[in-house]
Short mmCIF file of the C-alpha atoms (twelve columns), coordinates in Angstrom:
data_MODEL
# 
_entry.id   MODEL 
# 
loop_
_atom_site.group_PDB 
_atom_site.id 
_atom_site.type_symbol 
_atom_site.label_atom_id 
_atom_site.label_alt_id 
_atom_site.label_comp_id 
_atom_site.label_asym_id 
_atom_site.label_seq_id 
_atom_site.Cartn_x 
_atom_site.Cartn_y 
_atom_site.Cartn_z 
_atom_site.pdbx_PDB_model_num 
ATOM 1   C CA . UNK A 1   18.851 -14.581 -28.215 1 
ATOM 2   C CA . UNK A 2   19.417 -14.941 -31.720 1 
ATOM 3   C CA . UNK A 3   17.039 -11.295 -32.522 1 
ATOM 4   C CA . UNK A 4   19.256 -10.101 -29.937 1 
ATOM 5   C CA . UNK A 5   19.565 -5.612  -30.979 1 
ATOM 6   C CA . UNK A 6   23.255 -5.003  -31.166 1 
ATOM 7   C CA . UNK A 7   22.605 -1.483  -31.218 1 
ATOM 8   C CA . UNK A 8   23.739 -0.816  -27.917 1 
ATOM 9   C CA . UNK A 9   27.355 -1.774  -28.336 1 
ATOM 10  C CA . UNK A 10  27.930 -0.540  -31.747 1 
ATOM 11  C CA . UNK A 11  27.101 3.029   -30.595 1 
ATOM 12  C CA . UNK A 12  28.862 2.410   -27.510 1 
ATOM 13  C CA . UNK A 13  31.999 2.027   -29.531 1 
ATOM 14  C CA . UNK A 14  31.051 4.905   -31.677 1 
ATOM 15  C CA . UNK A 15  29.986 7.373   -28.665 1 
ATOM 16  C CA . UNK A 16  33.292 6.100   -26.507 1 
ATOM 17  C CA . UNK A 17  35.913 6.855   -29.145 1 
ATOM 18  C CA . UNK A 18  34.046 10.301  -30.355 1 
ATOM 19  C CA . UNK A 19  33.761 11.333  -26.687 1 
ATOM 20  C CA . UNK A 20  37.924 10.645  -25.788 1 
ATOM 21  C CA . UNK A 21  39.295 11.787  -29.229 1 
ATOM 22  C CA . UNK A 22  37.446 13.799  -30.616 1 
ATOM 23  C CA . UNK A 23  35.579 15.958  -27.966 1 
ATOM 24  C CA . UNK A 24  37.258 19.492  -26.826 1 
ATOM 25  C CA . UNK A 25  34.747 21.886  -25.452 1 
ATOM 26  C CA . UNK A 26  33.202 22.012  -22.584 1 
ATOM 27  C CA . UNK A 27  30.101 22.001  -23.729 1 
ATOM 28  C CA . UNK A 28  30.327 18.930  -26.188 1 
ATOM 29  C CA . UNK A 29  32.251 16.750  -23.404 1 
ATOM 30  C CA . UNK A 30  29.363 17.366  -20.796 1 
ATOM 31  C CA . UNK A 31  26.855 15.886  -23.867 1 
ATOM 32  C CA . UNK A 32  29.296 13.442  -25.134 1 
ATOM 33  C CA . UNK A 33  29.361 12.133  -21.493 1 
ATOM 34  C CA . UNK A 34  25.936 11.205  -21.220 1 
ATOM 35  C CA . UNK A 35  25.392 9.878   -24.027 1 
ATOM 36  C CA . UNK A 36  28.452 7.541   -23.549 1 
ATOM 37  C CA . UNK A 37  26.902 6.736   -19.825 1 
ATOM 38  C CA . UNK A 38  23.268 5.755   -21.242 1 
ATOM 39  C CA . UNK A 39  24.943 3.125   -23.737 1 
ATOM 40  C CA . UNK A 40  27.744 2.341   -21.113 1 
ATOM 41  C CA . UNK A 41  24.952 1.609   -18.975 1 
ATOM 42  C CA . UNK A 42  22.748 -0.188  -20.811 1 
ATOM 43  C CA . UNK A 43  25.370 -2.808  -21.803 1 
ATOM 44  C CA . UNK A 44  23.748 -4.757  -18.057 1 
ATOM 45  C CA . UNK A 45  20.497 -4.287  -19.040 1 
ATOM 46  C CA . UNK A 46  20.415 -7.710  -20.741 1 
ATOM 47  C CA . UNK A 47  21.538 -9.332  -17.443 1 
ATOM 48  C CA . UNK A 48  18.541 -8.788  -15.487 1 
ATOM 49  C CA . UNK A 49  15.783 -9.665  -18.829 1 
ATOM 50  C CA . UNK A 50  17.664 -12.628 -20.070 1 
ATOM 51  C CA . UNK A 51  19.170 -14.517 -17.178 1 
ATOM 52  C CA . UNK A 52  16.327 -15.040 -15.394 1 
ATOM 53  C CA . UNK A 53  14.735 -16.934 -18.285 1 
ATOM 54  C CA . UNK A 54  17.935 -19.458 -18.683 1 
ATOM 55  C CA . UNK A 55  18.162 -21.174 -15.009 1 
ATOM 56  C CA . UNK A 56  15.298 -23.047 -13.181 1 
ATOM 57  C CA . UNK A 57  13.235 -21.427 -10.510 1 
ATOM 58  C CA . UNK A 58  15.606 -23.329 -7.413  1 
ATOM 59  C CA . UNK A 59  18.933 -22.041 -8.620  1 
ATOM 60  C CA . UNK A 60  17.871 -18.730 -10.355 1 
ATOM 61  C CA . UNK A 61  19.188 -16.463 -7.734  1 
ATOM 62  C CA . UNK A 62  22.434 -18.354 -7.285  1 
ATOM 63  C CA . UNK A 63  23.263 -18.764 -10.812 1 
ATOM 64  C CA . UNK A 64  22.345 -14.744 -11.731 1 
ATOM 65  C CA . UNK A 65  24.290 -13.638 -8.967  1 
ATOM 66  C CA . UNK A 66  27.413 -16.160 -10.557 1 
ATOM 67  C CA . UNK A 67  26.937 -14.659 -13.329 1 
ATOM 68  C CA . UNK A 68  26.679 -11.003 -12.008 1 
ATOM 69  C CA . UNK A 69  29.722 -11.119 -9.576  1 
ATOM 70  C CA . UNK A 70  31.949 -13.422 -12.270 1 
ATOM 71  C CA . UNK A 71  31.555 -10.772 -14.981 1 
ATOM 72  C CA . UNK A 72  32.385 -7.693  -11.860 1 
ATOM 73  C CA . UNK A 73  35.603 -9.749  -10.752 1 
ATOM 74  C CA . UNK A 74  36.638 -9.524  -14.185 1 
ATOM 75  C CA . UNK A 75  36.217 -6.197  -14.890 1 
ATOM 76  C CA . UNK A 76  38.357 -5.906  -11.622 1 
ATOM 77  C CA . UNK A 77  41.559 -5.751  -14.392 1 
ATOM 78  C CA . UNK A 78  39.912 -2.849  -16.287 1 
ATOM 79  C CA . UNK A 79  41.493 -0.748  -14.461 1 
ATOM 80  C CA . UNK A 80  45.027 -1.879  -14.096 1 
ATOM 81  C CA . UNK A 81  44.315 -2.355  -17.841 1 
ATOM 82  C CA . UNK A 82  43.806 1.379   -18.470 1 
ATOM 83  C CA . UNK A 83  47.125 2.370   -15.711 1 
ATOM 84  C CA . UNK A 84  48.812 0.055   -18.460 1 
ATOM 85  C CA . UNK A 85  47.583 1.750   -21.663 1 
ATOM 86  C CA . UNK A 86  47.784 4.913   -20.004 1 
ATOM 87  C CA . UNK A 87  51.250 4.398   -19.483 1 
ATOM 88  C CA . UNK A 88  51.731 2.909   -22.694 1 
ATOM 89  C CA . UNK A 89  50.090 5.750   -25.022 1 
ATOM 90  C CA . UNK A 90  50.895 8.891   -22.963 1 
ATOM 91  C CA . UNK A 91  47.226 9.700   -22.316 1 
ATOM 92  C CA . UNK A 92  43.515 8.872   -21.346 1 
ATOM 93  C CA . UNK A 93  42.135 9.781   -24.638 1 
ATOM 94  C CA . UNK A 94  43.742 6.931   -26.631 1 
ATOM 95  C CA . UNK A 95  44.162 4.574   -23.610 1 
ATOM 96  C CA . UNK A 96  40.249 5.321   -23.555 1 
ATOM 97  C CA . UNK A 97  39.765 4.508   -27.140 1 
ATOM 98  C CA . UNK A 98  41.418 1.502   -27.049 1 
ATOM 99  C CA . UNK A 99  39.790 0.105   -24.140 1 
ATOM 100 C CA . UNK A 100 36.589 0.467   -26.103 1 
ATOM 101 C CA . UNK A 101 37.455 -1.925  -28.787 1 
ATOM 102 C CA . UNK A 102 36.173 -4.507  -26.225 1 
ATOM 103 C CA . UNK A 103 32.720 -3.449  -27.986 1 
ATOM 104 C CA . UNK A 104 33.861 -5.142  -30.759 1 
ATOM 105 C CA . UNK A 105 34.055 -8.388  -28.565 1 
ATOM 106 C CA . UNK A 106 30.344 -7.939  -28.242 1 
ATOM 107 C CA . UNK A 107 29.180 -7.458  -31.480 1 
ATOM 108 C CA . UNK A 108 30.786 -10.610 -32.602 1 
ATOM 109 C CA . UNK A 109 30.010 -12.713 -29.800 1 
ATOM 110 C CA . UNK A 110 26.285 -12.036 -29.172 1 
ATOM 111 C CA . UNK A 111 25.020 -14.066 -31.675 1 
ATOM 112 C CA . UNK A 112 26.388 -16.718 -30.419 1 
ATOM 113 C CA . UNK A 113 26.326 -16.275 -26.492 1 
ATOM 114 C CA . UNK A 114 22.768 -18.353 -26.056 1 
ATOM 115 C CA . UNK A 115 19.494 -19.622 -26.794 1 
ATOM 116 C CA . UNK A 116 16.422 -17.844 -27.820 1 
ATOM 117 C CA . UNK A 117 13.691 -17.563 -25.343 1 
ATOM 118 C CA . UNK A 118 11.293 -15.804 -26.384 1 
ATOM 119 C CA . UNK A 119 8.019  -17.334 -26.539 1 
ATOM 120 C CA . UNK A 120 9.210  -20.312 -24.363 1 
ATOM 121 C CA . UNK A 121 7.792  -20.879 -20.332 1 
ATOM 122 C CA . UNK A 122 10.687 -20.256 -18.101 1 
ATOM 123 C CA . UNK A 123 12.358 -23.609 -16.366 1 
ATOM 124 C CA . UNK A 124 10.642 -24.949 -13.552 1 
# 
């Protein structure tokens, strides 16, 4: 995972905080909101390439749908999170922008979060 594109999340970040501060018109929110869903959205794409290739053939399905539903139950809190931020900053917009700092998280941690495996046979 180490030639691992971080593309996704840095224009996630980018997109997220442009789309809740910056955008005004109708027009340029509708845009802004697609483009925000199509890197939102391809954060999981990784889930259903990569995992597969970590866990041997007898507990693949178990261990990718640990993974799957571990990562949902945790995002669970997003949205008391936002209430919170919300509450605290007097607005989506900036509760918004905040929240996406968790992009940030990503960038720095995906070098690190496994092996490589390309090029190697998956476990038996």
């Amino acid at each position: 995972m180490k030639n691992t594109p971080r593309f996704s999340p840095r224009c996630g970040l980018v997109v997220t905080v442009c789309y809740f501060l910056f955008a005004r018109e109708r027009t340029a929110l509708l845009v802004m909101a697609g483009v925000n869903g199509f890197f939102s959205s391809g954060q999981f794409a990784w889930m259903t390439i990569y995992l597969p290739e970590l866990f041997p053939t007898r507990v693949r399905g178990t261990a990718m749908s640990l993974v799957f539903d571990t990562s949902r139950s945790i995002a669970g809190l997003g949205p008391l999170l936002a209430g919170w931020l919300v509450t605290l900053f007097g607005g989506i917009g900036n509760a918004a922008a905040v929240m996406s700092l968790i992009y940030i998280v990503g960038l720095i941690a995906t070098p690190f979060a496994g092996a490589e495996t390309r090029g190697k046979p998956l476990p038996a």
